[in-house]
mmCIF file of C-alpha atoms in Angstrom:
data_model
loop_
_atom_site.group_PDB
_atom_site.id
_atom_site.type_symbol
_atom_site.label_atom_id
_atom_site.label_comp_id
_atom_site.label_asym_id
_atom_site.label_seq_id
_atom_site.Cartn_x
_atom_site.Cartn_y
_atom_site.Cartn_z
ATOM 1 C CA MET A 1 15.344 6.236 27.489
ATOM 2 C CA PRO A 2 16.695 9.427 28.658
ATOM 3 C CA SER A 3 14.328 11.935 29.671
ATOM 4 C CA TRP A 4 15.471 14.785 26.971
ATOM 5 C CA LEU A 5 15.465 11.561 24.401
ATOM 6 C CA SER A 6 11.614 10.844 25.116
ATOM 7 C CA VAL A 7 10.317 14.512 25.183
ATOM 8 C CA SER A 8 12.130 15.136 21.483
ATOM 9 C CA THR A 9 10.948 12.001 20.581
ATOM 10 C CA SER A 10 7.273 12.763 22.240
ATOM 11 C CA ALA A 11 7.645 16.379 19.963
ATOM 12 C CA ILE A 12 8.480 14.893 16.771
ATOM 13 C CA THR A 13 5.477 12.512 16.941
ATOM 14 C CA THR A 14 3.549 15.214 18.072
ATOM 15 C CA LEU A 15 4.522 17.488 15.390
ATOM 16 C CA ASN A 16 3.682 14.741 12.563
ATOM 17 C CA ARG A 17 0.070 13.669 14.047
ATOM 18 C CA TRP A 18 -0.928 17.791 13.420
ATOM 19 C CA ILE A 19 0.758 17.490 10.131
ATOM 20 C CA PHE A 20 -1.352 14.235 9.383
ATOM 21 C CA GLN A 21 -4.368 15.565 10.883
ATOM 22 C CA ALA A 22 -4.194 18.750 8.687
ATOM 23 C CA THR A 23 -3.133 17.098 5.304
ATOM 24 C CA VAL A 24 -6.686 15.041 6.212
ATOM 25 C CA TRP A 25 -8.319 18.270 5.169
ATOM 26 C CA LEU A 26 -6.391 18.559 1.748
ATOM 27 C CA MET A 27 -9.244 15.445 1.303
ATOM 28 C CA ALA A 28 -12.363 18.002 1.942
ATOM 29 C CA ILE A 29 -10.670 19.972 -1.391
ATOM 30 C CA VAL A 30 -10.572 17.092 -3.967
ATOM 31 C CA VAL A 31 -13.363 15.521 -3.566
ATOM 32 C CA PRO A 32 -15.055 18.308 -3.862
ATOM 33 C CA VAL A 33 -13.503 19.803 -6.658
ATOM 34 C CA MET A 34 -13.395 16.021 -8.728
ATOM 35 C CA LEU A 35 -16.845 15.846 -8.491
ATOM 36 C CA TYR A 36 -17.450 18.831 -10.050
ATOM 37 C CA GLU A 37 -15.117 17.875 -12.332
ATOM 38 C CA VAL A 38 -16.616 14.698 -13.996
ATOM 39 C CA ILE A 39 -20.084 16.516 -13.711
ATOM 40 C CA ALA A 40 -19.038 19.017 -15.700
ATOM 41 C CA ARG A 41 -17.102 16.840 -17.616
ATOM 42 C CA TYR A 42 -19.961 13.914 -17.783
ATOM 43 C CA VAL A 43 -22.935 15.477 -17.742
ATOM 44 C CA PHE A 44 -22.704 19.114 -19.097
ATOM 45 C CA ASN A 45 -19.645 18.236 -21.727
ATOM 46 C CA ALA A 46 -17.699 20.744 -20.461
ATOM 47 C CA PRO A 47 -14.385 19.926 -18.570
ATOM 48 C CA THR A 48 -12.441 21.999 -16.826
ATOM 49 C CA VAL A 49 -8.824 22.989 -17.485
ATOM 50 C CA TRP A 50 -7.681 23.414 -13.498
ATOM 51 C CA GLY A 51 -10.305 20.128 -12.146
ATOM 52 C CA MET A 52 -7.575 17.261 -12.219
ATOM 53 C CA GLU A 53 -4.820 19.112 -11.895
ATOM 54 C CA LEU A 54 -5.755 20.742 -8.896
ATOM 55 C CA ALA A 55 -6.554 17.082 -7.625
ATOM 56 C CA VAL A 56 -3.275 15.906 -8.550
ATOM 57 C CA LEU A 57 -1.086 19.011 -6.819
ATOM 58 C CA LEU A 58 -2.975 18.330 -3.467
ATOM 59 C CA PHE A 59 -2.904 14.621 -3.705
ATOM 60 C CA GLY A 60 0.510 14.533 -3.694
ATOM 61 C CA PRO A 61 1.310 16.556 -0.303
ATOM 62 C CA TYR A 62 -1.677 14.584 1.301
ATOM 63 C CA PHE A 63 0.107 10.997 0.567
ATOM 64 C CA LEU A 64 2.934 12.441 1.431
ATOM 65 C CA LEU A 65 3.122 14.362 4.151
ATOM 66 C CA GLY A 66 0.410 12.083 6.128
ATOM 67 C CA GLY A 67 3.392 9.356 6.009
ATOM 68 C CA PRO A 68 6.042 10.171 8.601
ATOM 69 C CA TYR A 69 2.714 9.870 10.705
ATOM 70 C CA LEU A 70 1.206 6.459 8.997
ATOM 71 C CA LEU A 71 4.603 5.222 10.045
ATOM 72 C CA HIS A 72 4.530 5.994 13.673
ATOM 73 C CA LEU A 73 0.949 4.363 13.529
ATOM 74 C CA LYS A 74 2.696 1.001 11.775
ATOM 75 C CA GLY A 75 0.384 1.683 9.113
ATOM 76 C CA HIS A 76 3.098 1.349 6.004
ATOM 77 C CA VAL A 77 2.317 -2.017 3.740
ATOM 78 C CA ALA A 78 4.349 -5.040 6.089
ATOM 79 C CA LEU A 79 4.639 -8.288 5.198
ATOM 80 C CA ASP A 80 2.686 -9.113 8.170
ATOM 81 C CA VAL A 81 1.821 -12.909 6.677
ATOM 82 C CA ALA A 82 5.908 -13.221 7.390
ATOM 83 C CA ARG A 83 6.274 -10.774 10.527
ATOM 84 C CA GLN A 84 2.805 -12.958 12.523
ATOM 85 C CA ARG A 85 5.432 -16.579 12.527
ATOM 86 C CA LEU A 86 8.342 -14.417 13.948
ATOM 87 C CA SER A 87 8.914 -14.360 17.968
ATOM 88 C CA PRO A 88 8.303 -10.522 19.410
ATOM 89 C CA ALA A 89 12.087 -10.591 19.629
ATOM 90 C CA TRP A 90 12.613 -11.565 16.105
ATOM 91 C CA GLN A 91 10.314 -8.800 14.910
ATOM 92 C CA ARG A 92 11.905 -6.759 16.819
ATOM 93 C CA ARG A 93 15.417 -7.327 15.935
ATOM 94 C CA LEU A 94 14.072 -6.432 12.090
ATOM 95 C CA ASP A 95 12.511 -3.242 13.188
ATOM 96 C CA LEU A 96 15.827 -2.509 14.362
ATOM 97 C CA VAL A 97 17.373 -3.431 11.099
ATOM 98 C CA ASN A 98 14.350 -1.690 9.028
ATOM 99 C CA PHE A 99 14.435 1.947 10.515
ATOM 100 C CA PRO A 100 18.395 2.975 9.912
ATOM 101 C CA ILE A 101 17.292 1.845 5.942
ATOM 102 C CA ILE A 102 14.498 3.966 6.123
ATOM 103 C CA VAL A 103 16.750 6.782 7.440
ATOM 104 C CA LEU A 104 19.425 5.757 5.020
ATOM 105 C CA PHE A 105 16.570 6.061 2.096
ATOM 106 C CA CYS A 106 15.186 9.088 2.984
ATOM 107 C CA ALA A 107 18.289 10.752 3.513
ATOM 108 C CA ILE A 108 19.350 9.911 -0.255
ATOM 109 C CA LEU A 109 16.207 10.996 -1.569
ATOM 110 C CA LEU A 110 17.021 14.061 0.451
ATOM 111 C CA TYR A 111 20.248 14.975 -0.820
ATOM 112 C CA PHE A 112 18.462 15.054 -4.098
ATOM 113 C CA SER A 113 15.085 16.821 -3.630
ATOM 114 C CA VAL A 114 16.061 19.520 -1.940
ATOM 115 C CA PRO A 115 17.744 21.276 -5.139
ATOM 116 C CA ALA A 116 15.297 20.525 -7.219
ATOM 117 C CA ALA A 117 12.622 22.089 -4.840
ATOM 118 C CA TYR A 118 14.854 24.859 -4.045
ATOM 119 C CA SER A 119 14.877 25.336 -7.844
ATOM 120 C CA ALA A 120 10.973 25.264 -8.198
ATOM 121 C CA PHE A 121 11.122 27.822 -5.820
ATOM 122 C CA THR A 122 13.646 30.393 -7.359
ATOM 123 C CA TYR A 123 12.286 29.867 -10.608
ATOM 124 C CA ARG A 124 8.780 30.050 -9.078
ATOM 125 C CA GLU A 125 8.254 27.001 -11.136
ATOM 126 C CA THR A 126 4.819 26.323 -12.541
ATOM 127 C CA SER A 127 2.655 23.517 -14.247
ATOM 128 C CA PHE A 128 2.763 25.053 -18.002
ATOM 129 C CA SER A 129 -0.483 23.744 -18.627
ATOM 130 C CA ALA A 130 -3.843 25.873 -19.757
ATOM 131 C CA TRP A 131 -4.132 26.663 -15.881
ATOM 132 C CA ASN A 132 -0.733 26.819 -15.318
ATOM 133 C CA PRO A 133 -0.673 26.778 -11.427
ATOM 134 C CA PRO A 134 2.734 27.405 -9.484
ATOM 135 C CA ILE A 135 3.988 23.817 -8.497
ATOM 136 C CA TRP A 136 7.082 24.542 -6.426
ATOM 137 C CA PRO A 137 4.611 24.649 -3.524
ATOM 138 C CA VAL A 138 4.199 20.865 -4.006
ATOM 139 C CA LYS A 139 7.882 20.558 -4.713
ATOM 140 C CA ALA A 140 8.527 21.967 -1.708
ATOM 141 C CA ALA A 141 6.559 19.083 0.194
ATOM 142 C CA VAL A 142 8.502 16.530 -0.895
ATOM 143 C CA PRO A 143 12.119 17.203 0.948
ATOM 144 C CA LEU A 144 9.586 18.565 4.112
ATOM 145 C CA ALA A 145 8.193 14.832 3.874
ATOM 146 C CA LEU A 146 11.479 13.328 4.001
ATOM 147 C CA ALA A 147 12.816 15.058 6.671
ATOM 148 C CA LEU A 148 9.912 14.371 8.684
ATOM 149 C CA MET A 149 9.790 10.783 8.008
ATOM 150 C CA LEU A 150 13.311 10.281 8.041
ATOM 151 C CA LEU A 151 13.400 12.265 11.830
ATOM 152 C CA GLN A 152 10.138 9.513 12.577
ATOM 153 C CA ALA A 153 12.273 6.469 11.500
ATOM 154 C CA VAL A 154 14.496 7.176 14.452
ATOM 155 C CA VAL A 155 12.012 8.205 16.889
ATOM 156 C CA GLU A 156 10.561 4.666 16.413
ATOM 157 C CA PHE A 157 14.110 3.319 16.046
ATOM 158 C CA PHE A 158 14.839 4.660 19.359
ATOM 159 C CA ARG A 159 11.762 3.423 20.888
ATOM 160 C CA THR A 160 12.105 0.035 19.337
ATOM 161 C CA LEU A 161 15.460 0.581 20.906
ATOM 162 C CA PHE A 162 14.529 1.191 24.634
ATOM 163 C CA GLY A 163 11.364 -0.970 24.524
ATOM 164 C CA GLU A 164 8.726 1.132 24.137
ATOM 165 C CA GLY A 165 5.404 0.685 22.782
ATOM 166 C CA THR A 166 5.503 2.630 19.216
ATOM 167 C CA ALA A 167 1.550 3.654 18.619
ATOM 168 C CA ASP A 168 -0.128 6.048 21.343
ATOM 169 C CA VAL A 169 -3.091 5.797 19.287
ATOM 170 C CA SER A 170 -4.991 3.207 16.448
ATOM 171 C CA PRO A 171 -5.414 4.683 13.192
ATOM 172 C CA ALA A 172 -9.313 4.858 13.563
ATOM 173 C CA GLU A 173 -8.185 7.501 16.112
ATOM 174 C CA ALA A 174 -5.948 9.456 14.311
ATOM 175 C CA HIS A 175 -8.561 10.817 11.969
ATOM 176 C CA PRO A 176 -10.332 14.266 13.135
#
């Protein structure tokens, strides 16, 4: 792989790893909020108006922004039973077809999600619930995550094309 491309692919993967490691900490908020909500609801019969909604609003970005680095780690759901039966050459060929499909899928979703996120930001969209938090930041996470996933799929395509290894750390090592 040319050095400029190697530096670029490494930078994109590093960015996605940093974002992944940052989003993992959203669970440090979600878990206590859900614990508080369960205790308030079932022990004191006094559910909150904000607990469940906050958990949902934080889980969306957690799920979305962790995806690009998970693609690098090959942590997404795959048909391993069928894939393991193929030779490495055929696995590589499948990857060379799969990554452009991911890029196309992300590009289509990006095309539709950017206007929705922009509109939510422009109007300072809220949830219209009793708590009524702003939801435009959550909607902004969608095109951001899609752009990062698209870039990571391009990176993985080039790594596969040039025969370089994809995962530089194991999924267990990725968690802070």
